[in-house]
mmCIF file of C-alpha atoms in Angstrom:
data_model
loop_
_atom_site.group_PDB
_atom_site.id
_atom_site.type_symbol
_atom_site.label_atom_id
_atom_site.label_comp_id
_atom_site.label_asym_id
_atom_site.label_seq_id
_atom_site.Cartn_x
_atom_site.Cartn_y
_atom_site.Cartn_z
ATOM 1 C CA MET A 18 -0.040 -0.037 0.133
ATOM 2 C CA SER A 19 1.426 3.170 -1.225
ATOM 3 C CA SER A 20 1.795 6.657 1.127
ATOM 4 C CA ALA A 21 -0.848 8.308 -1.098
ATOM 5 C CA GLN A 22 -3.207 5.449 -0.201
ATOM 6 C CA ILE A 23 -2.647 5.767 3.484
ATOM 7 C CA GLU A 24 -2.986 9.309 3.232
ATOM 8 C CA ILE A 25 -6.457 9.218 1.482
ATOM 9 C CA GLN A 26 -7.564 6.822 4.099
ATOM 10 C CA LEU A 27 -6.282 8.866 6.894
ATOM 11 C CA ILE A 28 -8.027 12.166 5.522
ATOM 12 C CA ALA A 29 -11.353 10.357 4.921
ATOM 13 C CA SER A 30 -11.354 8.782 8.491
ATOM 14 C CA LEU A 31 -10.446 12.261 9.999
ATOM 15 C CA VAL A 32 -13.281 13.984 8.063
ATOM 16 C CA ALA A 33 -15.649 11.197 9.182
ATOM 17 C CA ILE A 34 -14.684 11.713 12.786
ATOM 18 C CA ALA A 35 -15.104 15.397 12.557
ATOM 19 C CA CYS A 36 -18.459 15.106 10.761
ATOM 20 C CA ALA A 37 -19.814 12.659 13.252
ATOM 21 C CA ILE A 38 -19.505 14.612 16.339
ATOM 22 C CA PRO A 39 -21.768 17.543 15.290
ATOM 23 C CA GLY A 40 -23.871 15.543 13.148
ATOM 24 C CA THR A 41 -24.826 13.546 16.270
ATOM 25 C CA PHE A 42 -26.116 16.574 17.824
ATOM 26 C CA LEU A 43 -27.774 17.557 14.582
ATOM 27 C CA VAL A 44 -29.756 14.295 14.391
ATOM 28 C CA LEU A 45 -30.770 14.426 17.927
ATOM 29 C CA ARG A 46 -31.948 18.027 17.502
ATOM 30 C CA LYS A 47 -34.120 17.014 14.479
ATOM 31 C CA MET A 48 -31.897 19.367 12.245
ATOM 32 C CA ALA A 49 -30.307 16.908 10.017
ATOM 33 C CA MET A 50 -31.243 18.787 6.908
ATOM 34 C CA ILE A 51 -29.893 21.944 8.107
ATOM 35 C CA SER A 52 -26.340 20.207 7.426
ATOM 36 C CA ASP A 53 -27.359 20.205 3.638
ATOM 37 C CA ALA A 54 -28.234 23.704 3.603
ATOM 38 C CA ILE A 55 -25.143 24.897 5.385
ATOM 39 C CA SER A 56 -23.004 22.640 3.022
ATOM 40 C CA HIS A 57 -24.393 24.448 -0.014
ATOM 41 C CA SER A 58 -25.223 28.027 1.466
ATOM 42 C CA ILE A 59 -21.545 28.392 2.627
ATOM 43 C CA LEU A 60 -20.438 28.846 -1.016
ATOM 44 C CA PRO A 61 -20.774 32.677 -1.255
ATOM 45 C CA GLY A 62 -18.660 32.964 2.040
ATOM 46 C CA ILE A 63 -15.916 30.969 0.306
ATOM 47 C CA VAL A 64 -16.158 33.077 -2.813
ATOM 48 C CA ILE A 65 -15.934 36.416 -0.964
ATOM 49 C CA GLY A 66 -13.117 35.353 1.027
ATOM 50 C CA PHE A 67 -11.209 34.470 -2.088
ATOM 51 C CA PHE A 68 -12.120 37.936 -3.527
ATOM 52 C CA ILE A 69 -10.742 39.624 -0.358
ATOM 53 C CA THR A 70 -7.371 37.553 -0.011
ATOM 54 C CA GLN A 71 -6.865 36.026 -3.592
ATOM 55 C CA ASP A 72 -5.828 32.985 -1.860
ATOM 56 C CA LEU A 73 -7.728 29.637 -1.944
ATOM 57 C CA ASN A 74 -5.692 28.486 1.543
ATOM 58 C CA SER A 75 -6.463 31.643 3.310
ATOM 59 C CA PRO A 76 -8.117 30.744 6.720
ATOM 60 C CA LEU A 77 -10.418 33.762 5.850
ATOM 61 C CA LEU A 78 -12.381 31.460 3.589
ATOM 62 C CA ILE A 79 -13.079 29.234 6.499
ATOM 63 C CA VAL A 80 -14.309 32.040 8.937
ATOM 64 C CA LEU A 81 -16.390 33.670 6.303
ATOM 65 C CA ALA A 82 -17.858 30.212 5.235
ATOM 66 C CA ALA A 83 -18.754 29.556 9.049
ATOM 67 C CA LEU A 84 -20.351 33.038 9.456
ATOM 68 C CA THR A 85 -22.371 32.313 6.418
ATOM 69 C CA GLY A 86 -23.411 28.907 7.523
ATOM 70 C CA ILE A 87 -24.639 30.816 10.828
ATOM 71 C CA VAL A 88 -26.560 33.366 8.502
ATOM 72 C CA THR A 89 -28.315 30.473 6.753
ATOM 73 C CA VAL A 90 -29.345 29.100 10.055
ATOM 74 C CA ILE A 91 -30.782 32.484 11.368
ATOM 75 C CA LEU A 92 -32.503 32.995 7.994
ATOM 76 C CA VAL A 93 -34.062 29.516 8.419
ATOM 77 C CA GLU A 94 -35.124 29.959 12.066
ATOM 78 C CA TYR A 95 -36.551 33.478 11.279
ATOM 79 C CA ILE A 96 -38.742 32.278 8.407
ATOM 80 C CA GLN A 97 -39.752 29.487 10.454
ATOM 81 C CA LYS A 98 -40.866 31.383 13.372
ATOM 82 C CA THR A 99 -43.174 33.669 11.337
ATOM 83 C CA GLY A 100 -45.424 30.613 11.352
ATOM 84 C CA LEU A 101 -46.090 30.887 7.620
ATOM 85 C CA VAL A 102 -43.947 27.874 6.620
ATOM 86 C CA LYS A 103 -42.363 24.851 8.468
ATOM 87 C CA GLU A 104 -38.908 24.284 8.753
ATOM 88 C CA ASP A 105 -38.315 22.100 5.821
ATOM 89 C CA THR A 106 -39.779 24.701 3.605
ATOM 90 C CA ALA A 107 -37.671 27.361 5.056
ATOM 91 C CA ILE A 108 -34.381 25.375 3.988
ATOM 92 C CA GLY A 109 -35.709 24.879 0.838
ATOM 93 C CA LEU A 110 -35.901 28.504 0.576
ATOM 94 C CA VAL A 111 -32.876 29.837 1.953
ATOM 95 C CA PHE A 112 -30.034 27.488 0.914
ATOM 96 C CA PRO A 113 -30.826 27.429 -2.910
ATOM 97 C CA ALA A 114 -30.838 31.180 -2.878
ATOM 98 C CA LEU A 115 -27.380 31.494 -1.019
ATOM 99 C CA PHE A 116 -25.983 29.039 -3.016
ATOM 100 C CA SER A 117 -27.363 30.387 -6.309
ATOM 101 C CA VAL A 118 -25.549 33.706 -5.345
ATOM 102 C CA GLY A 119 -22.352 31.744 -4.859
ATOM 103 C CA VAL A 120 -22.552 30.212 -8.100
ATOM 104 C CA ILE A 121 -23.147 33.689 -9.798
ATOM 105 C CA LEU A 122 -20.204 35.113 -8.135
ATOM 106 C CA ILE A 123 -17.932 32.312 -9.502
ATOM 107 C CA ALA A 124 -19.440 32.507 -13.085
ATOM 108 C CA LYS A 125 -18.960 36.177 -13.304
ATOM 109 C CA ASN A 126 -15.776 36.999 -11.469
ATOM 110 C CA ALA A 127 -13.675 33.927 -10.775
ATOM 111 C CA ASN A 128 -13.920 31.932 -14.068
ATOM 112 C CA ASP A 129 -10.256 31.742 -14.237
ATOM 113 C CA VAL A 130 -9.682 30.254 -10.858
ATOM 114 C CA HIS A 131 -9.543 26.737 -9.705
ATOM 115 C CA LEU A 132 -12.901 27.166 -7.532
ATOM 116 C CA ASP A 133 -15.023 24.785 -9.611
ATOM 117 C CA VAL A 134 -18.657 24.224 -8.545
ATOM 118 C CA ASP A 135 -18.588 20.468 -9.404
ATOM 119 C CA ALA A 136 -15.463 20.093 -7.431
ATOM 120 C CA VAL A 137 -17.022 21.814 -4.430
ATOM 121 C CA LEU A 138 -19.996 19.357 -4.824
ATOM 122 C CA LEU A 139 -18.491 16.086 -5.423
ATOM 123 C CA GLY A 140 -14.980 16.387 -4.193
ATOM 124 C CA GLU A 141 -12.022 14.193 -5.038
ATOM 125 C CA LEU A 142 -10.025 12.304 -2.403
ATOM 126 C CA ALA A 143 -7.686 10.877 -4.885
ATOM 127 C CA PHE A 144 -6.274 14.413 -5.349
ATOM 128 C CA ALA A 145 -5.837 15.409 -1.930
ATOM 129 C CA PRO A 146 -2.253 13.900 -1.383
ATOM 130 C CA PHE A 147 -0.916 16.163 -4.164
ATOM 131 C CA ASP A 148 -1.697 19.243 -2.363
ATOM 132 C CA ARG A 149 1.257 19.342 0.060
ATOM 133 C CA LEU A 150 2.117 21.685 3.043
ATOM 134 C CA MET A 151 5.683 22.904 2.561
ATOM 135 C CA VAL A 152 7.162 24.595 5.301
ATOM 136 C CA SER A 153 10.668 25.962 4.843
ATOM 137 C CA GLY A 154 11.219 23.303 2.064
ATOM 138 C CA THR A 155 10.193 20.510 4.503
ATOM 139 C CA ASP A 156 6.940 18.386 3.223
ATOM 140 C CA LEU A 157 4.636 18.011 6.145
ATOM 141 C CA GLY A 158 1.941 16.167 4.385
ATOM 142 C CA PRO A 159 -1.429 16.703 2.645
ATOM 143 C CA LYS A 160 -2.734 20.278 3.315
ATOM 144 C CA SER A 161 -6.278 18.546 3.785
ATOM 145 C CA LEU A 162 -4.730 16.440 6.506
ATOM 146 C CA TRP A 163 -3.607 19.385 8.478
ATOM 147 C CA VAL A 164 -7.040 21.294 7.817
ATOM 148 C CA ILE A 165 -9.124 18.625 8.967
ATOM 149 C CA GLY A 166 -6.874 17.465 11.762
ATOM 150 C CA SER A 167 -6.986 20.891 13.349
ATOM 151 C CA ILE A 168 -10.796 21.431 12.943
ATOM 152 C CA LEU A 169 -10.911 17.702 14.720
ATOM 153 C CA LEU A 170 -8.909 18.727 17.651
ATOM 154 C CA VAL A 171 -10.827 22.108 18.006
ATOM 155 C CA THR A 172 -14.148 19.909 17.862
ATOM 156 C CA LEU A 173 -12.915 17.302 20.439
ATOM 157 C CA GLY A 174 -11.822 20.183 22.698
ATOM 158 C CA LEU A 175 -15.242 22.137 22.616
ATOM 159 C CA LEU A 176 -17.080 18.655 22.833
ATOM 160 C CA LEU A 177 -15.102 17.825 26.211
ATOM 161 C CA ALA A 178 -15.459 21.110 27.365
ATOM 162 C CA PHE A 179 -19.048 21.716 26.968
ATOM 163 C CA PHE A 180 -20.470 18.099 26.870
ATOM 164 C CA LYS A 181 -22.645 18.393 29.708
ATOM 165 C CA GLU A 182 -24.136 21.885 28.488
ATOM 166 C CA LEU A 183 -24.691 20.361 24.950
ATOM 167 C CA LYS A 184 -26.400 17.286 26.399
ATOM 168 C CA ILE A 185 -28.781 19.241 28.466
ATOM 169 C CA SER A 186 -29.537 21.776 25.777
ATOM 170 C CA THR A 187 -30.211 19.216 23.408
ATOM 171 C CA PHE A 188 -32.838 17.214 25.336
ATOM 172 C CA ASP A 189 -34.196 19.957 27.444
ATOM 173 C CA ALA A 190 -33.444 23.521 26.429
ATOM 174 C CA GLY A 191 -35.794 25.026 29.272
ATOM 175 C CA LEU A 192 -33.651 22.996 31.952
ATOM 176 C CA ALA A 193 -30.631 24.378 30.338
ATOM 177 C CA ALA A 194 -31.673 27.936 30.666
ATOM 178 C CA SER A 195 -32.833 27.268 34.189
ATOM 179 C CA LEU A 196 -29.303 26.075 34.960
ATOM 180 C CA GLY A 197 -27.795 29.108 33.728
ATOM 181 C CA PHE A 198 -26.629 27.864 30.286
ATOM 182 C CA SER A 199 -27.570 29.719 27.184
ATOM 183 C CA PRO A 200 -29.214 27.328 24.629
ATOM 184 C CA THR A 201 -29.064 30.080 22.022
ATOM 185 C CA ILE A 202 -25.076 30.239 22.343
ATOM 186 C CA LEU A 203 -24.783 26.653 22.441
ATOM 187 C CA HIS A 204 -26.949 26.366 19.360
ATOM 188 C CA TYR A 205 -25.021 28.668 17.218
ATOM 189 C CA GLY A 206 -21.752 27.376 18.474
ATOM 190 C CA LEU A 207 -22.955 24.032 17.105
ATOM 191 C CA MET A 208 -23.982 25.624 14.020
ATOM 192 C CA GLY A 209 -20.412 27.278 13.762
ATOM 193 C CA ILE A 210 -18.650 24.055 14.273
ATOM 194 C CA SER A 211 -20.837 22.383 11.697
ATOM 195 C CA SER A 212 -19.965 25.109 9.060
ATOM 196 C CA ILE A 213 -16.307 25.018 9.883
ATOM 197 C CA THR A 214 -16.129 21.141 9.570
ATOM 198 C CA THR A 215 -18.065 21.411 6.112
ATOM 199 C CA VAL A 216 -15.705 24.051 4.650
ATOM 200 C CA GLY A 217 -12.623 22.402 5.857
ATOM 201 C CA ALA A 218 -13.724 19.137 4.029
ATOM 202 C CA PHE A 219 -14.825 21.032 0.860
ATOM 203 C CA ASP A 220 -11.781 20.527 -1.100
ATOM 204 C CA ALA A 221 -10.957 17.184 -0.124
ATOM 205 C CA VAL A 222 -14.281 15.377 -0.180
ATOM 206 C CA GLY A 223 -16.866 17.937 -1.400
ATOM 207 C CA ALA A 224 -20.187 18.780 -0.064
ATOM 208 C CA ILE A 225 -22.385 15.579 -0.710
ATOM 209 C CA LEU A 226 -19.937 13.335 1.286
ATOM 210 C CA VAL A 227 -19.872 15.895 4.075
ATOM 211 C CA VAL A 228 -23.666 15.831 4.397
ATOM 212 C CA ALA A 229 -23.464 11.747 4.186
ATOM 213 C CA LEU A 230 -20.678 11.686 6.797
ATOM 214 C CA MET A 231 -22.523 14.058 9.169
ATOM 215 C CA ILE A 232 -25.983 12.324 8.977
ATOM 216 C CA ALA A 233 -25.671 8.711 8.161
ATOM 217 C CA PRO A 234 -23.538 7.671 11.059
ATOM 218 C CA ALA A 235 -25.404 9.382 13.526
ATOM 219 C CA ALA A 236 -28.730 8.201 12.112
ATOM 220 C CA ALA A 237 -27.582 4.738 12.172
ATOM 221 C CA ALA A 238 -26.094 4.910 15.802
ATOM 222 C CA TYR A 239 -29.589 6.654 16.850
ATOM 223 C CA LEU A 240 -31.318 3.226 15.892
ATOM 224 C CA ILE A 241 -29.067 1.308 18.164
ATOM 225 C CA THR A 242 -28.757 3.174 21.345
ATOM 226 C CA THR A 243 -30.470 5.974 23.468
ATOM 227 C CA ASP A 244 -27.193 6.629 25.401
ATOM 228 C CA LEU A 245 -25.396 9.861 24.049
ATOM 229 C CA LYS A 246 -21.738 8.746 24.665
ATOM 230 C CA ARG A 247 -22.340 5.302 23.090
ATOM 231 C CA MET A 248 -24.226 6.951 19.996
ATOM 232 C CA LEU A 249 -21.133 9.275 19.430
ATOM 233 C CA VAL A 250 -18.813 6.266 19.768
ATOM 234 C CA TYR A 251 -20.957 4.273 17.282
ATOM 235 C CA ALA A 252 -21.350 6.987 14.895
ATOM 236 C CA ILE A 253 -17.574 7.789 14.797
ATOM 237 C CA ALA A 254 -17.004 3.821 14.161
ATOM 238 C CA PHE A 255 -19.636 3.846 11.378
ATOM 239 C CA GLY A 256 -18.063 6.899 9.633
ATOM 240 C CA VAL A 257 -14.456 5.454 10.018
ATOM 241 C CA PHE A 258 -15.346 2.022 8.739
ATOM 242 C CA SER A 259 -17.200 3.575 5.654
ATOM 243 C CA ALA A 260 -14.210 5.570 5.092
ATOM 244 C CA PHE A 261 -11.798 2.581 4.846
ATOM 245 C CA SER A 262 -14.403 0.244 3.229
ATOM 246 C CA GLY A 263 -15.504 2.944 0.665
ATOM 247 C CA TYR A 264 -11.958 3.472 -0.284
ATOM 248 C CA TRP A 265 -11.271 -0.064 -1.097
ATOM 249 C CA LEU A 266 -14.572 -0.414 -2.797
ATOM 250 C CA ALA A 267 -13.671 2.404 -5.054
ATOM 251 C CA HIS A 268 -10.277 1.073 -5.571
ATOM 252 C CA TRP A 269 -11.748 -2.353 -6.600
ATOM 253 C CA LEU A 270 -14.400 -0.767 -8.993
ATOM 254 C CA ASP A 271 -12.016 2.175 -10.058
ATOM 255 C CA ALA A 272 -14.817 4.469 -9.141
ATOM 256 C CA SER A 273 -15.368 7.689 -7.189
ATOM 257 C CA ILE A 274 -13.980 7.369 -3.728
ATOM 258 C CA ALA A 275 -16.465 9.732 -2.205
ATOM 259 C CA GLY A 276 -19.307 8.127 -3.994
ATOM 260 C CA SER A 277 -18.196 4.682 -2.794
ATOM 261 C CA ILE A 278 -17.931 6.032 0.840
ATOM 262 C CA THR A 279 -21.291 7.126 0.524
ATOM 263 C CA THR A 280 -22.470 4.215 -0.700
ATOM 264 C CA MET A 281 -20.990 2.097 2.319
ATOM 265 C CA LEU A 282 -22.645 4.726 4.584
ATOM 266 C CA GLY A 283 -25.917 3.851 2.863
ATOM 267 C CA PHE A 284 -25.326 0.257 3.122
ATOM 268 C CA ILE A 285 -24.393 0.155 6.885
ATOM 269 C CA PHE A 286 -27.640 2.321 7.401
ATOM 270 C CA LEU A 287 -29.715 -0.156 5.616
ATOM 271 C CA LEU A 288 -28.334 -3.112 7.785
ATOM 272 C CA VAL A 289 -28.935 -1.051 10.939
ATOM 273 C CA TYR A 290 -32.381 -0.165 9.800
ATOM 274 C CA LEU A 291 -33.288 -3.701 9.306
ATOM 275 C CA LEU A 292 -31.397 -5.359 12.092
ATOM 276 C CA ALA A 293 -31.255 -3.084 15.038
ATOM 277 C CA PRO A 294 -32.413 -4.853 18.114
ATOM 278 C CA ARG A 295 -34.947 -2.576 19.109
ATOM 279 C CA LYS A 296 -35.897 0.070 16.531
ATOM 280 C CA GLY A 297 -34.915 -2.225 13.319
ATOM 281 C CA ILE A 298 -37.470 -3.032 11.054
ATOM 282 C CA ILE A 299 -37.404 -6.667 11.738
ATOM 283 C CA ALA A 300 -37.529 -6.432 15.275
ATOM 284 C CA VAL A 301 -40.533 -3.991 15.012
ATOM 285 C CA MET A 302 -42.264 -6.563 12.841
ATOM 286 C CA TYR A 303 -41.546 -9.209 15.343
ATOM 287 C CA ARG A 304 -43.049 -7.132 18.249
ATOM 288 C CA GLU A 305 -45.932 -6.333 16.132
ATOM 289 C CA LYS A 306 -46.713 -9.904 15.547
ATOM 290 C CA GLN A 307 -46.019 -10.624 19.277
ATOM 291 C CA GLN A 308 -48.566 -7.936 20.416
ATOM 292 C CA ARG A 309 -51.187 -9.578 17.773
ATOM 293 C CA ILE A 310 -50.741 -12.902 19.522
ATOM 294 C CA GLU A 311 -50.961 -11.519 22.952
ATOM 295 C CA VAL A 312 -54.067 -9.551 22.405
ATOM 296 C CA SER A 313 -55.750 -12.804 20.800
ATOM 297 C CA LEU A 314 -54.634 -14.508 23.936
ATOM 298 C CA LEU A 315 -56.245 -12.076 25.832
ATOM 299 C CA THR A 316 -59.305 -12.240 24.122
ATOM 300 C CA PHE A 317 -59.527 -15.978 24.366
ATOM 301 C CA LEU A 318 -58.771 -15.817 28.186
ATOM 302 C CA LEU A 319 -61.829 -13.387 28.537
ATOM 303 C CA HIS A 320 -64.055 -15.708 26.534
ATOM 304 C CA LEU A 321 -63.101 -18.494 29.032
ATOM 305 C CA LYS A 322 -63.791 -16.269 31.910
ATOM 306 C CA ASN A 323 -67.236 -15.297 30.717
ATOM 307 C CA HIS A 324 -68.328 -18.915 29.785
ATOM 308 C CA ASN A 325 -68.709 -22.102 31.524
ATOM 309 C CA GLU A 326 -70.516 -24.300 28.811
ATOM 310 C CA GLU A 327 -68.177 -26.820 27.677
ATOM 311 C CA GLU A 328 -68.933 -26.276 23.979
ATOM 312 C CA GLU A 329 -67.721 -22.658 24.419
ATOM 313 C CA ARG A 330 -64.504 -23.835 26.011
ATOM 314 C CA HIS A 331 -63.716 -26.773 23.528
ATOM 315 C CA VAL A 332 -60.307 -26.227 21.634
ATOM 316 C CA ASN A 333 -62.160 -26.317 18.199
ATOM 317 C CA HIS A 334 -64.217 -23.363 19.461
ATOM 318 C CA LEU A 335 -61.306 -21.050 18.371
ATOM 319 C CA ASN A 336 -61.706 -22.172 14.741
ATOM 320 C CA GLU A 337 -65.720 -22.753 14.698
ATOM 321 C CA HIS A 338 -66.903 -19.382 16.801
ATOM 322 C CA ILE A 339 -64.152 -17.172 17.261
ATOM 323 C CA ASN A 340 -63.294 -17.611 13.509
ATOM 324 C CA TRP A 341 -59.441 -17.837 13.964
ATOM 325 C CA GLN A 342 -57.268 -19.722 11.547
ATOM 326 C CA LYS A 343 -55.715 -22.999 12.725
ATOM 327 C CA VAL A 344 -52.338 -21.531 13.002
ATOM 328 C CA ARG A 345 -53.447 -18.554 15.073
ATOM 329 C CA SER A 346 -55.448 -20.846 17.306
ATOM 330 C CA LYS A 347 -52.369 -23.047 17.964
ATOM 331 C CA SER A 348 -50.305 -20.095 18.737
ATOM 332 C CA VAL A 349 -52.725 -18.803 21.194
ATOM 333 C CA LEU A 350 -53.232 -22.122 22.829
ATOM 334 C CA GLU A 351 -49.451 -22.798 22.989
ATOM 335 C CA LEU A 352 -48.757 -19.370 24.529
ATOM 336 C CA ALA A 353 -51.389 -20.093 27.141
ATOM 337 C CA LEU A 354 -50.086 -23.126 27.897
ATOM 338 C CA LYS A 355 -46.411 -21.977 28.078
ATOM 339 C CA ASN A 356 -47.515 -19.332 30.516
ATOM 340 C CA ASN A 357 -49.541 -21.641 32.676
ATOM 341 C CA MET A 358 -52.696 -19.595 32.034
ATOM 342 C CA ILE A 359 -54.834 -22.704 31.093
ATOM 343 C CA VAL A 360 -55.024 -26.440 31.266
ATOM 344 C CA ILE A 361 -56.654 -28.820 28.478
ATOM 345 C CA ASN A 362 -58.390 -31.974 29.684
ATOM 346 C CA ASP A 363 -59.962 -33.918 26.824
ATOM 347 C CA ASP A 364 -59.909 -31.058 24.544
ATOM 348 C CA ILE A 365 -61.649 -28.859 27.254
ATOM 349 C CA VAL A 366 -60.017 -25.612 28.286
ATOM 350 C CA ALA A 367 -60.039 -24.173 31.634
ATOM 351 C CA LEU A 368 -58.346 -21.071 33.281
ATOM 352 C CA THR A 369 -55.472 -21.984 35.894
ATOM 353 C CA GLU A 370 -55.443 -20.083 38.928
ATOM 354 C CA LYS A 371 -52.652 -17.677 37.343
ATOM 355 C CA GLY A 372 -54.857 -17.558 34.176
ATOM 356 C CA ASN A 373 -58.043 -16.524 36.357
ATOM 357 C CA GLN A 374 -55.951 -13.847 38.247
ATOM 358 C CA PHE A 375 -54.492 -12.377 35.084
ATOM 359 C CA THR A 376 -58.012 -12.150 33.390
ATOM 360 C CA SER A 377 -59.365 -10.506 36.504
ATOM 361 C CA GLN A 378 -56.809 -7.701 36.381
ATOM 362 C CA ALA A 379 -57.169 -7.440 32.459
ATOM 363 C CA ILE A 380 -60.846 -6.791 32.934
ATOM 364 C CA ASP A 381 -60.065 -4.230 35.779
ATOM 365 C CA TYR A 382 -57.836 -2.403 33.166
ATOM 366 C CA ILE A 383 -60.300 -2.502 30.457
ATOM 367 C CA MET A 384 -62.792 -0.985 32.906
ATOM 368 C CA THR A 385 -60.396 1.674 34.078
ATOM 369 C CA ASN A 386 -58.509 2.050 31.049
ATOM 370 C CA GLU A 387 -55.293 3.258 32.698
ATOM 371 C CA ASP A 388 -52.682 3.713 29.981
ATOM 372 C CA GLY A 389 -49.474 1.392 30.305
ATOM 373 C CA LYS A 390 -50.842 -0.838 33.165
ATOM 374 C CA ILE A 391 -51.577 -3.677 30.955
ATOM 375 C CA GLU A 392 -48.094 -3.824 29.655
ATOM 376 C CA HIS A 393 -46.860 -3.855 33.262
ATOM 377 C CA MET A 394 -49.198 -6.876 33.851
ATOM 378 C CA LYS A 395 -47.826 -8.808 30.871
ATOM 379 C CA ASP A 396 -44.281 -8.456 32.317
ATOM 380 C CA ASP A 397 -45.628 -9.539 35.523
ATOM 381 C CA PHE A 398 -47.429 -12.704 34.293
ATOM 382 C CA PHE A 399 -45.661 -13.644 31.081
ATOM 383 C CA LEU A 400 -42.586 -15.707 31.112
ATOM 384 C CA PHE A 401 -42.898 -16.238 27.385
ATOM 385 C CA ARG A 402 -44.105 -13.550 24.943
ATOM 386 C CA GLY A 403 -46.060 -14.281 21.665
#
């Protein structure tokens, strides 16, 4: 493996970590699409910074781009607070307008400068190792590595310094204000870091991959855990894994590195979306099936409670009178037997003491309709779920 390959993977990994940290808080604050808005609307800030300095490597570009990102958030929130449109509509109004201003400025005033719209959007990690940082004739490595590394160090420092404040303001802004924190300052600080991270990764990976790295790992982590620290760790792990695996996928297919990394991010999210233990589609479908069987069991136990006639308590009654299919009838009977709710003698079903107690409490629940009580009952009585 060549040094260029190592540098590309290292840059991609640092970008993934730098994006995952603010991305986690954006997902939790239900502001995922604001990252897309920022990634496009900071273009005029970059262009204006270039006009002032005539240097694409000037730190002023990052500063002005970050300020433009904050302006984007302010405009979106101002339009949203009017109550005339929702947040997604406000985002759709603001960032195309600002992005268009940047495109026009480039077309009119910077046609002869390497400030290409396609490169800004798509990026090309394969070229990152060729743009070196030279100090007194000494090669210190790719510029992108130093830029992203510096931004990552600042982001990690701010995260460690303000983790408690960010956590409280993310989940309960009112509590944060009552404790003396300023949710507004924290909010715009987060937006500022998101903007700086986005523009710092522009030249190397492009806006599209920045958005993907901010949102996809955090969204996948959100489906796995409700613990903020674990969510940050999982988001970083998903991002870094996608960076490495995406690079080698691109190497194998001879395709775009940024496109391959984004594809891996989508693949990882799909796997988590399907297989997450609690929030995954398969787990949700299983719980729904479980709940349907449990409701059927409760219906059958209530029927037994209200009827003493043998013909009403015969096992065939499930098919003949309650009109259940044989598979469903068998599932209900097996679940009732497993939980020691019934006994069957000569195909006649009777409630056990445990089944009678559960059914009596279920009737009380139905009469009082107290929310959540029946699930607590199931936990108390059911050793086996449907």
